[in-house]
C-alpha positions as YAML, in Angstrom:
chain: A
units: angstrom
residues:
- id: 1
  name: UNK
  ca: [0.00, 0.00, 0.00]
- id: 2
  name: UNK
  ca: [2.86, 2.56, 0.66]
- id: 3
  name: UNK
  ca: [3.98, 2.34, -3.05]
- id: 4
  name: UNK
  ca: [0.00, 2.55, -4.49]
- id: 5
  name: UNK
  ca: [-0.50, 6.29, -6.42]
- id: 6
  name: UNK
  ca: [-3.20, 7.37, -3.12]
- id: 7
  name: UNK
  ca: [-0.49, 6.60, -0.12]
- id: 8
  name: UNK
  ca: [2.22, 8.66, -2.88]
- id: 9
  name: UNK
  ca: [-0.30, 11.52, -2.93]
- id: 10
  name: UNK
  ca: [-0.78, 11.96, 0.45]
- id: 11
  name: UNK
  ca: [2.10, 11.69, 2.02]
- id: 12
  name: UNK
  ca: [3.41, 14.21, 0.02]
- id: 13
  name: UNK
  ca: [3.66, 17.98, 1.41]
- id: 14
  name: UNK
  ca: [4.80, 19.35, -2.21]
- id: 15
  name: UNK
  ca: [4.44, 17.59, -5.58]
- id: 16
  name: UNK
  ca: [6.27, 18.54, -8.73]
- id: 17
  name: UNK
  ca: [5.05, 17.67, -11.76]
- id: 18
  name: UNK
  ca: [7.66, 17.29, -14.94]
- id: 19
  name: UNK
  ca: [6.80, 17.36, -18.52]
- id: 20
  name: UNK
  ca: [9.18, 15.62, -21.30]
- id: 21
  name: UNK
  ca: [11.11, 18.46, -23.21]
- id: 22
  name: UNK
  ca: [8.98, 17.63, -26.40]
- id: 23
  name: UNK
  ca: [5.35, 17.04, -25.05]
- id: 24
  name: UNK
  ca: [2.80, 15.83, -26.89]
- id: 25
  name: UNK
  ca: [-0.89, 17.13, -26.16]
- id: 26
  name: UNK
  ca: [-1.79, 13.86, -24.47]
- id: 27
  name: UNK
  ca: [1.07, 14.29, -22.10]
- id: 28
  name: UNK
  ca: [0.49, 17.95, -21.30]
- id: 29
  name: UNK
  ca: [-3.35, 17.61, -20.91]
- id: 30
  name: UNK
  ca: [-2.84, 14.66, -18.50]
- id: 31
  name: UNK
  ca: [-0.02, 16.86, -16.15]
- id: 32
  name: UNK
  ca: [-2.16, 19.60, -16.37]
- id: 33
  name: UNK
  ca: [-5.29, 17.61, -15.19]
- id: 34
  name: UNK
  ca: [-3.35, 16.30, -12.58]
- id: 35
  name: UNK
  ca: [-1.97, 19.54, -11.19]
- id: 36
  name: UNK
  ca: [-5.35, 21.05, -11.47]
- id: 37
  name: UNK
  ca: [-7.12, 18.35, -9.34]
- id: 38
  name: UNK
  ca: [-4.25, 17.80, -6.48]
- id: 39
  name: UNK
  ca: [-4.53, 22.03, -6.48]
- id: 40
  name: UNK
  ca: [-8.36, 21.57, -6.16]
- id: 41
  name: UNK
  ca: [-7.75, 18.77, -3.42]
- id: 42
  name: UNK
  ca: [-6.07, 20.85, -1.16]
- id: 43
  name: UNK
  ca: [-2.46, 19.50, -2.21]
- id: 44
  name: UNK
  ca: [0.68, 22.02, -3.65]
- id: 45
  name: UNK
  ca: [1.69, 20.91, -6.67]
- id: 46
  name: UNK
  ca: [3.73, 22.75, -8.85]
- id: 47
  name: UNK
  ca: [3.99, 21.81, -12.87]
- id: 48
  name: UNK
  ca: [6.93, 23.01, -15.22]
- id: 49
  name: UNK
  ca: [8.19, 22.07, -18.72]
- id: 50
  name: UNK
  ca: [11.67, 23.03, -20.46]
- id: 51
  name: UNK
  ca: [9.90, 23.40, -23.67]
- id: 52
  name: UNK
  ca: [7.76, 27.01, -24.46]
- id: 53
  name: UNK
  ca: [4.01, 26.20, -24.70]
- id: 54
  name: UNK
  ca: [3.08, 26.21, -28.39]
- id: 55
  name: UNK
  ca: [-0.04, 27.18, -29.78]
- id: 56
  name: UNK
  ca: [-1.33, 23.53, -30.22]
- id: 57
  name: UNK
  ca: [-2.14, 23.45, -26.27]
- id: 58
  name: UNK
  ca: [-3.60, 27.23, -26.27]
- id: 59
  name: UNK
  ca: [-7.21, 24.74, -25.95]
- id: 60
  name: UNK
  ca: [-5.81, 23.39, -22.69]
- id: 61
  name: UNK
  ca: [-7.86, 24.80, -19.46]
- id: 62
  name: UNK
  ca: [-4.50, 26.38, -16.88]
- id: 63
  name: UNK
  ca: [-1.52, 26.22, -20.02]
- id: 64
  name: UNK
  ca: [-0.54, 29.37, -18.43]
- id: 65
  name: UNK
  ca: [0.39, 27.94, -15.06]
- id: 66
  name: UNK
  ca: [3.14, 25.50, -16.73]
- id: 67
  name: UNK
  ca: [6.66, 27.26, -15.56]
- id: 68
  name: UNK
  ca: [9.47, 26.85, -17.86]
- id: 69
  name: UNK
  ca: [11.49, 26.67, -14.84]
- id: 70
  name: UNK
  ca: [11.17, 24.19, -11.45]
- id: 71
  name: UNK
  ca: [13.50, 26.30, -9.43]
- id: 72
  name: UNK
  ca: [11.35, 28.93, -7.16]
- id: 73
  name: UNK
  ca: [12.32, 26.79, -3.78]
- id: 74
  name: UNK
  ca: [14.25, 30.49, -2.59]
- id: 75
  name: UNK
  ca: [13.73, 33.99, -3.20]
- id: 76
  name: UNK
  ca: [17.48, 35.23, -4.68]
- id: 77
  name: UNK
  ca: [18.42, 39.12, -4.42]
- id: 78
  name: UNK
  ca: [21.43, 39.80, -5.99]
- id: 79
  name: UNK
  ca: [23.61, 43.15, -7.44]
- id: 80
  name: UNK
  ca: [24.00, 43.86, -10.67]
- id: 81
  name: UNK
  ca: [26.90, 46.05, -11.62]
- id: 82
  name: UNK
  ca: [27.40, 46.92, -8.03]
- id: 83
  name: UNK
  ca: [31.07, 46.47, -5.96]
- id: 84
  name: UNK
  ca: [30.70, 43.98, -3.35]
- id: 85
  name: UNK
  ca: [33.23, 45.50, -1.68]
- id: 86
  name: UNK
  ca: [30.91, 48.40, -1.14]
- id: 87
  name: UNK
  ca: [28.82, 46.92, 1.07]
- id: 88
  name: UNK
  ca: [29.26, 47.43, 4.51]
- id: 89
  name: UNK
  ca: [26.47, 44.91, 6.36]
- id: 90
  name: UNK
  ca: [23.23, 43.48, 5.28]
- id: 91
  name: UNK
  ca: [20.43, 43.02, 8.44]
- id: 92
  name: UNK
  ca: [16.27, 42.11, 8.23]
- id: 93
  name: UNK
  ca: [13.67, 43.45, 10.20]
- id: 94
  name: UNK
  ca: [10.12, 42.49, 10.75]
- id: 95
  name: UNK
  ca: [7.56, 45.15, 11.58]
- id: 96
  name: UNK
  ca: [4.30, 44.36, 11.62]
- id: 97
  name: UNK
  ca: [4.48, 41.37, 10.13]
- id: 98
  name: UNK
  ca: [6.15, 42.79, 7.19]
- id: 99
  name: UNK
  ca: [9.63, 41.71, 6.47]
- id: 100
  name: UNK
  ca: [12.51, 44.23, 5.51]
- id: 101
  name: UNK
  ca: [16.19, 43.20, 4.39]
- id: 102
  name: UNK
  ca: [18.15, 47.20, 4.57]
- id: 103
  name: UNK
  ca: [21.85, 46.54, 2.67]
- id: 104
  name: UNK
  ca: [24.06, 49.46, 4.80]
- id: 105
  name: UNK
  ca: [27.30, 50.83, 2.21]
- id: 106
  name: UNK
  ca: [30.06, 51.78, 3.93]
- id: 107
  name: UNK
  ca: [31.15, 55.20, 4.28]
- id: 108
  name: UNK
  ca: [31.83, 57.00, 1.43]
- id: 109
  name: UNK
  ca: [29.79, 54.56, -1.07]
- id: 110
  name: UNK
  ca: [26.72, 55.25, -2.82]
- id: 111
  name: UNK
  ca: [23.88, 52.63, -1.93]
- id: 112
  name: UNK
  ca: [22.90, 50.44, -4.38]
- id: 113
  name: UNK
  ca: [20.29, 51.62, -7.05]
- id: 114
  name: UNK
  ca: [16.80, 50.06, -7.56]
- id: 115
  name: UNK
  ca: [17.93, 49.47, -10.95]
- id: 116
  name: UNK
  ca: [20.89, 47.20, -9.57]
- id: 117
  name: UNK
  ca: [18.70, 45.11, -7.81]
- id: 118
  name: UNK
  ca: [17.81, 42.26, -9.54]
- id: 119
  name: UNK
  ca: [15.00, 39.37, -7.89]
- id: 120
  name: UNK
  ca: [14.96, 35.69, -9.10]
- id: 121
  name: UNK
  ca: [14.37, 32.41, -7.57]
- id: 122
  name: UNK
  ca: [16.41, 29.18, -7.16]
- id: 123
  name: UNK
  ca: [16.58, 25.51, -5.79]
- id: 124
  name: UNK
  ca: [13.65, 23.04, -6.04]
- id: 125
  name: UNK
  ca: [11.10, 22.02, -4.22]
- id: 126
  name: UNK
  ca: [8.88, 19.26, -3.86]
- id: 127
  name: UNK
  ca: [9.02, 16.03, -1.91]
- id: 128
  name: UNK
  ca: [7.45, 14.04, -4.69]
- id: 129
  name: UNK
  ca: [8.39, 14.67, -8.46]
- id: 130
  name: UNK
  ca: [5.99, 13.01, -11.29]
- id: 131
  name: UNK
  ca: [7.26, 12.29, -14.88]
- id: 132
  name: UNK
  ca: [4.64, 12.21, -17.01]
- id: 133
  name: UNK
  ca: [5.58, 10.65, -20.77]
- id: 134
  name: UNK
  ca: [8.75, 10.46, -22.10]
- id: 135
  name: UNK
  ca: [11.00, 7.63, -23.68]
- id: 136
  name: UNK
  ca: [13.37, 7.96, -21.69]
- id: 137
  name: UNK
  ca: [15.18, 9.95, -18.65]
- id: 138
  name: UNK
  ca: [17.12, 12.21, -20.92]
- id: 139
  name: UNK
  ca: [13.85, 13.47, -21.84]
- id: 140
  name: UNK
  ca: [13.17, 15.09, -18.25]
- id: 141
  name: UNK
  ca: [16.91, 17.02, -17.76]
- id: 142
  name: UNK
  ca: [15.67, 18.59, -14.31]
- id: 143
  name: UNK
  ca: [16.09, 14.45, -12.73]
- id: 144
  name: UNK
  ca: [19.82, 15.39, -13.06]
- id: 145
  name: UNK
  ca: [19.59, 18.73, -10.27]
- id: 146
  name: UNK
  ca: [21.40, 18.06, -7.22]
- id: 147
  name: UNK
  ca: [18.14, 19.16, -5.25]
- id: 148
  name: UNK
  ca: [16.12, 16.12, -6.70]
- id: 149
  name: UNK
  ca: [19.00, 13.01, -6.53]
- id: 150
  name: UNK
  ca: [17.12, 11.99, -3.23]
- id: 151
  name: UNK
  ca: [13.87, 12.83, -4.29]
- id: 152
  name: UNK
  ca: [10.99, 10.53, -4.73]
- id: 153
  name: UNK
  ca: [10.30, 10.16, -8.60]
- id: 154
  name: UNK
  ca: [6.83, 8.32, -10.49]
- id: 155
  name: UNK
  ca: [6.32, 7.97, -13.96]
- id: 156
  name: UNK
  ca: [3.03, 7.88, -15.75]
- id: 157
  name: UNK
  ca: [2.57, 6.60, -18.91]
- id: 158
  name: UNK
  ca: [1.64, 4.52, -21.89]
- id: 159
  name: UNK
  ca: [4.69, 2.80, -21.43]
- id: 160
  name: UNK
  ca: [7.99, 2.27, -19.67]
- id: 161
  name: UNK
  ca: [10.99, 4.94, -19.10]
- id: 162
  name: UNK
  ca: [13.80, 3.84, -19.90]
- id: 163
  name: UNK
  ca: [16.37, 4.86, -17.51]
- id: 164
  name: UNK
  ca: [19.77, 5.23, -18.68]
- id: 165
  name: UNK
  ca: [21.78, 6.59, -14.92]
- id: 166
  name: UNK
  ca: [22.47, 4.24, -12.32]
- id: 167
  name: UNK
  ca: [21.70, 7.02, -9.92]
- id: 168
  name: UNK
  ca: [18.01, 7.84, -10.53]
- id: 169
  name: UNK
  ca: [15.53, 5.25, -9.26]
- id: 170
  name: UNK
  ca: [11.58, 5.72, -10.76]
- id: 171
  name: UNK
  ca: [8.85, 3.85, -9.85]
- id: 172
  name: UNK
  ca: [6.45, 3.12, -12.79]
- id: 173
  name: UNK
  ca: [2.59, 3.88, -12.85]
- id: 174
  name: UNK
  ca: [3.34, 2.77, -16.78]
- id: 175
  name: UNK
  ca: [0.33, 0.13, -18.39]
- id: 176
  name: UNK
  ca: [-0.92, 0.36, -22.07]
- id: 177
  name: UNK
  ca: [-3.67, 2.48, -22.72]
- id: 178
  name: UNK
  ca: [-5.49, 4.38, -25.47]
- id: 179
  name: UNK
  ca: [-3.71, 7.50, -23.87]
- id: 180
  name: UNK
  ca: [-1.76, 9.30, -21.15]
- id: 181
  name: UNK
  ca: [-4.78, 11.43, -20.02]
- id: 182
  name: UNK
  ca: [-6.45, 8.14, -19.49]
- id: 183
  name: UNK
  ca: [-4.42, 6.73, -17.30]
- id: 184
  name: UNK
  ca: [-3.91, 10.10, -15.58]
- id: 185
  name: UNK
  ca: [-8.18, 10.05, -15.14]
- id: 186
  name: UNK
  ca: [-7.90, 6.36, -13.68]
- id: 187
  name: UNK
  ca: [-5.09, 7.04, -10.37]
- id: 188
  name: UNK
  ca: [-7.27, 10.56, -10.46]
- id: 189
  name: UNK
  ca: [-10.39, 8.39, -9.57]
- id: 190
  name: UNK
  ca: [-8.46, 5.93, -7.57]
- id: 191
  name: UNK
  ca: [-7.05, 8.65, -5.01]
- id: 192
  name: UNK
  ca: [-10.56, 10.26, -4.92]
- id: 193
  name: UNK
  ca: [-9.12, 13.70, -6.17]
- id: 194
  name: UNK
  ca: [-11.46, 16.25, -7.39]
- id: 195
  name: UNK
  ca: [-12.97, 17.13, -10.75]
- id: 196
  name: UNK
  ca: [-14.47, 19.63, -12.00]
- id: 197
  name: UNK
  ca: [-15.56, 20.66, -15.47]
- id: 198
  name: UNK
  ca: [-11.82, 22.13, -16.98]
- id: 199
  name: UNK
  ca: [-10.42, 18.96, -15.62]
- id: 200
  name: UNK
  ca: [-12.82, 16.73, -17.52]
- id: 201
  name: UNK
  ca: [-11.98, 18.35, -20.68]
- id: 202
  name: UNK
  ca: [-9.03, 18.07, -20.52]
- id: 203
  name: UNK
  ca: [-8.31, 14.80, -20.38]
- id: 204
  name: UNK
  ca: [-11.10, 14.17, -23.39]
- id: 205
  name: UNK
  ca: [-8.98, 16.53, -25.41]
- id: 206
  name: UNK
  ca: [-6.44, 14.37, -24.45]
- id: 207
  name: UNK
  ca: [-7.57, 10.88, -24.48]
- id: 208
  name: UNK
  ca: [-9.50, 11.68, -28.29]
- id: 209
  name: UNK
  ca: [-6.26, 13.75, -29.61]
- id: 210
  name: UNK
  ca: [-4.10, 10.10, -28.79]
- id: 211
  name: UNK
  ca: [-6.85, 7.82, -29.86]
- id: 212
  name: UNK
  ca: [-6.91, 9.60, -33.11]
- id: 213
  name: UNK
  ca: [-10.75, 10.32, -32.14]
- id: 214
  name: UNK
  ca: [-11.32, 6.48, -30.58]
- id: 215
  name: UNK
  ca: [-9.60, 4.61, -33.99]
- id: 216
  name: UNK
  ca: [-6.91, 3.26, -32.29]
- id: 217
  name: UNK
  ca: [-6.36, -0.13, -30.88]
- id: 218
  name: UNK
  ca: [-5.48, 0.57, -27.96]
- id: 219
  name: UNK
  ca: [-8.64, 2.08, -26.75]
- id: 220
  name: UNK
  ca: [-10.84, -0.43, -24.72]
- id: 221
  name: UNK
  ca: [-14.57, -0.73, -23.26]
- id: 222
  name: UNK
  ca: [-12.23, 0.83, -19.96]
- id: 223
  name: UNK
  ca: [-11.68, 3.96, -22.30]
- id: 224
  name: UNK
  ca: [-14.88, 4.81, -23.16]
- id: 225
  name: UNK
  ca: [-16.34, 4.01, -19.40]
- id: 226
  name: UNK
  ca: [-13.85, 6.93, -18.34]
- id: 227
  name: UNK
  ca: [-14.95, 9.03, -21.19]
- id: 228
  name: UNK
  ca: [-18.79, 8.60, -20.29]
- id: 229
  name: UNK
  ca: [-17.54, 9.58, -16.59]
- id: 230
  name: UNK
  ca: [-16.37, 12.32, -17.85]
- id: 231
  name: UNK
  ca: [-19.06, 13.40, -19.84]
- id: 232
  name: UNK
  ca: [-20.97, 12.85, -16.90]
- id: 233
  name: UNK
  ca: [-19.06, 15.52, -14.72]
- id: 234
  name: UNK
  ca: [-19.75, 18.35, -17.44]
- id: 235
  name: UNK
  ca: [-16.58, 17.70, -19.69]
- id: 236
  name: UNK
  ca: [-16.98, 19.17, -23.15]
- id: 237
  name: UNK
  ca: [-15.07, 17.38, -26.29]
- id: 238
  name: UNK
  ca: [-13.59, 20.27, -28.13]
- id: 239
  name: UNK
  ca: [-13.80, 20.15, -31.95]
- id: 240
  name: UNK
  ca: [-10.42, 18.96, -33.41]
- id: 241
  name: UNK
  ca: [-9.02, 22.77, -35.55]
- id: 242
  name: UNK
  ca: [-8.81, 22.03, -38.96]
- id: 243
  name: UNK
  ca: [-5.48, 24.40, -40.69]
- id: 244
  name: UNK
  ca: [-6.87, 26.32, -42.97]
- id: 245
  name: UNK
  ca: [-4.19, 25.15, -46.16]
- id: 246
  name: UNK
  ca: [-6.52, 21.76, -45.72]
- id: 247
  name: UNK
  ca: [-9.77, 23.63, -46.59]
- id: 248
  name: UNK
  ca: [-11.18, 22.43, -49.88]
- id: 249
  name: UNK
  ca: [-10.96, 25.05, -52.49]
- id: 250
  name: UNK
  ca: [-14.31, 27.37, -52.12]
- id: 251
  name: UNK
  ca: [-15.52, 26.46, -48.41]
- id: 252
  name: UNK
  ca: [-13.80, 29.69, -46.78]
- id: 253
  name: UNK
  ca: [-15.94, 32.73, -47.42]
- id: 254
  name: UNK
  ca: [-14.18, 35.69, -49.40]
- id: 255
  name: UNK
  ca: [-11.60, 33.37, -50.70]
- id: 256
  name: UNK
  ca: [-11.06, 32.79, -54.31]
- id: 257
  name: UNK
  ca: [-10.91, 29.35, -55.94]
- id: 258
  name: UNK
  ca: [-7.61, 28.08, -56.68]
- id: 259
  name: UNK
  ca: [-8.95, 27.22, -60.11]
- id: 260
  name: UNK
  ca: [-11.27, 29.35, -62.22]
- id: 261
  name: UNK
  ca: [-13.32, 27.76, -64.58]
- id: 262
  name: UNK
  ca: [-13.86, 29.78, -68.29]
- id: 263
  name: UNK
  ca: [-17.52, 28.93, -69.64]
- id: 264
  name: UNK
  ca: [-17.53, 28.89, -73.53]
- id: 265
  name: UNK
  ca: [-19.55, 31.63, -74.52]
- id: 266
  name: UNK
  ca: [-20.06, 29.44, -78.10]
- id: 267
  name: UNK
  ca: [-23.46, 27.68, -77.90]
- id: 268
  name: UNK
  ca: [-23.86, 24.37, -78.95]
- id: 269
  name: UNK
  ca: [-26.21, 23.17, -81.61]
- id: 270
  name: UNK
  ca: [-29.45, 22.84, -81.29]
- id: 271
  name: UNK
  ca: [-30.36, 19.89, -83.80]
- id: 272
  name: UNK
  ca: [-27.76, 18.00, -85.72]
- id: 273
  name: UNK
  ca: [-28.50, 15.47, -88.41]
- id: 274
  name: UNK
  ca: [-25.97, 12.87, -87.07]
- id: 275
  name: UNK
  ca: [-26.05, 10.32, -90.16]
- id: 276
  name: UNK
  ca: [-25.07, 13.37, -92.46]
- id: 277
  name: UNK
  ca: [-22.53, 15.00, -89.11]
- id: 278
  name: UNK
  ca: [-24.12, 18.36, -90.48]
- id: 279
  name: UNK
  ca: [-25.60, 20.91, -88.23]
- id: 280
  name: UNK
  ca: [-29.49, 22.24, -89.06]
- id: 281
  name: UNK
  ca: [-29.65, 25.78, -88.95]
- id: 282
  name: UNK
  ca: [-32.68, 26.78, -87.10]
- id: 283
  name: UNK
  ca: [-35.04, 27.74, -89.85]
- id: 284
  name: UNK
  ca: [-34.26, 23.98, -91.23]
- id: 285
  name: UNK
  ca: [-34.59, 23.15, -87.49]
- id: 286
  name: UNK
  ca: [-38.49, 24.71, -87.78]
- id: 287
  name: UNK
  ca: [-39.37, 22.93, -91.20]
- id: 288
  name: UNK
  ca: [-38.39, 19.83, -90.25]
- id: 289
  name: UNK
  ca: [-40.64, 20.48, -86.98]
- id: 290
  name: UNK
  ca: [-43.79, 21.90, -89.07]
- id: 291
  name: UNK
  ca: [-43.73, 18.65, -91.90]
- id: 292
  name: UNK
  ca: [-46.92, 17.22, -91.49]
- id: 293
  name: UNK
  ca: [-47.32, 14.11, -89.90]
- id: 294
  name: UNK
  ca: [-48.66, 10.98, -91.58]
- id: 295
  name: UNK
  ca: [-52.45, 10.26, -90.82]
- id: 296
  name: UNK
  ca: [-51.58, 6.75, -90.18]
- id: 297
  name: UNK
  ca: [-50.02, 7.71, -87.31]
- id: 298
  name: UNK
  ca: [-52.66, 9.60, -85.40]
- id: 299
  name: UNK
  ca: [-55.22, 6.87, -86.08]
- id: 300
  name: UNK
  ca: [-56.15, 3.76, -82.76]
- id: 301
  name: UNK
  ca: [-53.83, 0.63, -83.41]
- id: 302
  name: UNK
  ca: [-56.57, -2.34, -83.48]
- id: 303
  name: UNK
  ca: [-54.56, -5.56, -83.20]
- id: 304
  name: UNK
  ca: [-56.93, -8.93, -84.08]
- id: 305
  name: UNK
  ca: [-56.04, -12.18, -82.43]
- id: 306
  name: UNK
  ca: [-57.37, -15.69, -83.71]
- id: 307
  name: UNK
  ca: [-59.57, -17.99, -81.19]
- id: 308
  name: UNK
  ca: [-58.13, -21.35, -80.43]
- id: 309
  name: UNK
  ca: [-60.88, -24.12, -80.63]
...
């Protein structure tokens, strides 16, 4: 029980969430579903990728709360373009509950300016870190930080990680499925985590992006029991965006075809005597209409049979 995905969760004070440096929606829809629900839960969780957020995952409910960087453990103030040597002491005071670091020059230096002062943060934090995707560990390059050698580490995903250093030790939530987001939705209902609406779709966007809209063989009667679920808790499926170079010609308003067609202006004949290949002009075309017409073939056709005795 200590290793199940529940016992993991909550044992944890701070979880850190890792995407692969070349996500694929599946993969980022399923972290982000995950960090939204263990935020919703009560649990800090933290997610970050290496990679810049690309348009593809603009659909995503909470991109904007990926970090491109895992290190905001410690608050760093540093001096740009300013002599150490200037400084004479550095002290903190708290007054009123409102904390105050005073750097003191020594005589005959100029304090530092506000333009000098530069804020950042640095060192990571989290007692539980959680690959999601991936081939392999070379794919996550924040394992290799000093900060996370002792660290706890799961991976989820549609299939193993391969890990290539002897020092980094994962344990694997891994098992086929039709998608990450999928399995990410099954340890999310196993741990009796929350979700809400934006959490539902996003793993459908997920689970029908890798499916390649439920054609796959890996989906299962399991998939689409956790997509009915879903359903069920108000999850919308989002219409897959078509680029618009894969329009056929003529179905975007305003746009010209990419062929025009030229309509002869030259009509074609009328009549045409076809065992002669001339054309009738259309006075012949009248005459031949106005020729009278045999009587013989206006007059009741009387057929006579013969009685069999």
């Amino acid at each position: 029980m200590e290793n199940s995905f529940t016992s993991l969760i909550t044992s944890a004070n701070e979880i850190l969430i890792l995407l692969p440096n070349k996500p694929f929606l599946d993969q980022v829809s399923g972290a982000l579903s995950l960090y939204l629900s263990l935020n919703a839960s009560g649990k800090k969780a933290v997610i970050a990728c290496s990679a810049p957020m690309t348009a593809e995952f603009s659909r995503l409910v909470g991109v904007d709360k990926i970090a491109s960087d895992i290190g905001s453990k410690n608050l760093d103030i540093s001096l740009v373009n300013y002599d150490a040597n200037s400084v004479d002491k550095v002290s903190y005071d708290i007054n009123n509950g409102q904390f105050k670091l005073t750097i003191s020059p020594k005589s005959g230096f100029n304090s530092p300016t506000v333009e000098q002062v530069k804020v950042d943060y640095s060192g990571v934090s989290g007692d539980l870190v959680i690959l999601m995707g991936g081939a392999n560990d070379s794919h996550f390059p924040e394992t290799k930080r000093e900060e996370l050698q002792k660290t706890k580490m799961v991976h989820i995903g549609t299939r193993l990680l391969e890990i290539t250093s002897s020092d980094l030790s994962v344990l694997s939530y891994a098992r086929p499925a039709s998608s990450t987001s999928e399995i990410v939705a099954s340890l999310i209902k196993e741990s009796a985590l929350v979700v809400d609406q934006d959490i539902a779709t996003n793993l459908l966007i997920g689970i029908e992006e890798q499916s390649k809209g439920f054609q796959s063989s890996e989906v299962t009667a399991e998939t689409f029991e956790i997509v009915a679920e879903l359903l069920k808790l108000g999850g919308k499926r989002m219409p897959k965006i078509i680029p618009a170079k894969n329009y056929p010609n003529g179905s975007i308003p305003n746009k010209p075809f990419a062929q025009v067609q030229t309509i002869s202006k030259t009509p074609e004949p009328i009549f045409a005597e076809a065992s002669k290949g001339k054309q009738m002009t259309p006075e012949e075309a009248e005459m031949e209409l106005n020729q009278e017409i045999p009587a013989a073939w206006s007059e009741p056709k009387i057929f006579t049979g013969t009685s069999l005795s």
